[in-house]
PDB file of C-alpha atoms in Angstrom:
ATOM      1  CA  UNK A  35      27.176  19.637  22.881  1.00  0.00           C
ATOM      2  CA  UNK A  36      29.857  17.790  20.770  1.00  0.00           C
ATOM      3  CA  UNK A  37      29.393  13.961  20.373  1.00  0.00           C
ATOM      4  CA  UNK A  38      32.049  11.433  19.163  1.00  0.00           C
ATOM      5  CA  UNK A  39      31.273  10.675  15.448  1.00  0.00           C
ATOM      6  CA  UNK A  40      30.147   7.161  15.937  1.00  0.00           C
ATOM      7  CA  UNK A  41      27.434   5.894  13.581  1.00  0.00           C
ATOM      8  CA  UNK A  42      26.209   3.275  16.212  1.00  0.00           C
ATOM      9  CA  UNK A  43      25.918   5.705  18.848  1.00  0.00           C
ATOM     10  CA  UNK A  44      24.053   8.080  16.522  1.00  0.00           C
ATOM     11  CA  UNK A  45      21.741   5.176  15.666  1.00  0.00           C
ATOM     12  CA  UNK A  46      21.310   4.511  19.204  1.00  0.00           C
ATOM     13  CA  UNK A  47      20.267   8.072  20.049  1.00  0.00           C
ATOM     14  CA  UNK A  48      17.834   7.987  16.880  1.00  0.00           C
ATOM     15  CA  UNK A  49      16.345   4.800  18.444  1.00  0.00           C
ATOM     16  CA  UNK A  50      16.181   5.738  22.031  1.00  0.00           C
ATOM     17  CA  UNK A  51      14.505   9.071  21.503  1.00  0.00           C
ATOM     18  CA  UNK A  52      11.303   7.960  20.489  1.00  0.00           C
ATOM     19  CA  UNK A  53      11.327   5.250  22.815  1.00  0.00           C
ATOM     20  CA  UNK A  54      11.989   7.563  25.864  1.00  0.00           C
ATOM     21  CA  UNK A  55       9.191   9.613  24.316  1.00  0.00           C
ATOM     22  CA  UNK A  56       6.800   7.273  24.452  1.00  0.00           C
ATOM     23  CA  UNK A  57       7.992   5.923  27.750  1.00  0.00           C
ATOM     24  CA  UNK A  58       7.368   9.205  29.327  1.00  0.00           C
ATOM     25  CA  UNK A  59       4.156   9.878  27.445  1.00  0.00           C
ATOM     26  CA  UNK A  60       2.572   6.437  27.826  1.00  0.00           C
ATOM     27  CA  UNK A  61       1.293   7.271  31.463  1.00  0.00           C
ATOM     28  CA  UNK A  62      -0.353  10.559  30.297  1.00  0.00           C
ATOM     29  CA  UNK A  63      -1.766   8.783  27.083  1.00  0.00           C
ATOM     30  CA  UNK A  64      -3.158   5.953  29.471  1.00  0.00           C
ATOM     31  CA  UNK A  65      -4.819   8.583  31.644  1.00  0.00           C
ATOM     32  CA  UNK A  66      -6.224  10.265  28.749  1.00  0.00           C
ATOM     33  CA  UNK A  67      -7.493   6.836  27.291  1.00  0.00           C
ATOM     34  CA  UNK A  68      -9.158   6.045  30.754  1.00  0.00           C
ATOM     35  CA  UNK A  69     -10.684   9.310  30.882  1.00  0.00           C
ATOM     36  CA  UNK A  70     -12.072   9.312  27.540  1.00  0.00           C
ATOM     37  CA  UNK A  71     -13.374   5.773  28.131  1.00  0.00           C
ATOM     38  CA  UNK A  72     -15.049   6.855  31.424  1.00  0.00           C
ATOM     39  CA  UNK A  73     -16.809   9.972  30.206  1.00  0.00           C
ATOM     40  CA  UNK A  74     -17.834  10.240  26.746  1.00  0.00           C
ATOM     41  CA  UNK A  75     -20.402   7.255  26.470  1.00  0.00           C
ATOM     42  CA  UNK A  76     -23.224   9.068  28.542  1.00  0.00           C
ATOM     43  CA  UNK A  77     -22.653  12.317  26.483  1.00  0.00           C
ATOM     44  CA  UNK A  78     -23.036  10.089  23.250  1.00  0.00           C
ATOM     45  CA  UNK A  79     -26.077   8.612  24.755  1.00  0.00           C
ATOM     46  CA  UNK A  80     -27.400  12.152  25.515  1.00  0.00           C
ATOM     47  CA  UNK A  81     -26.758  13.433  22.045  1.00  0.00           C
ATOM     48  CA  UNK A  82     -28.206  10.606  20.414  1.00  0.00           C
TER      49      UNK A  82
END
């Protein structure tokens, strides 16, 4: 794809890309965090 060469537009892309990634990944990360918080404490207690 050919973009017009505008520095501000490129900066916006650079800024928006990680924001979009974190926005789409945040629910997954949130569920992983919940899952991690829910499950391992019994395992840790068992191991100790």
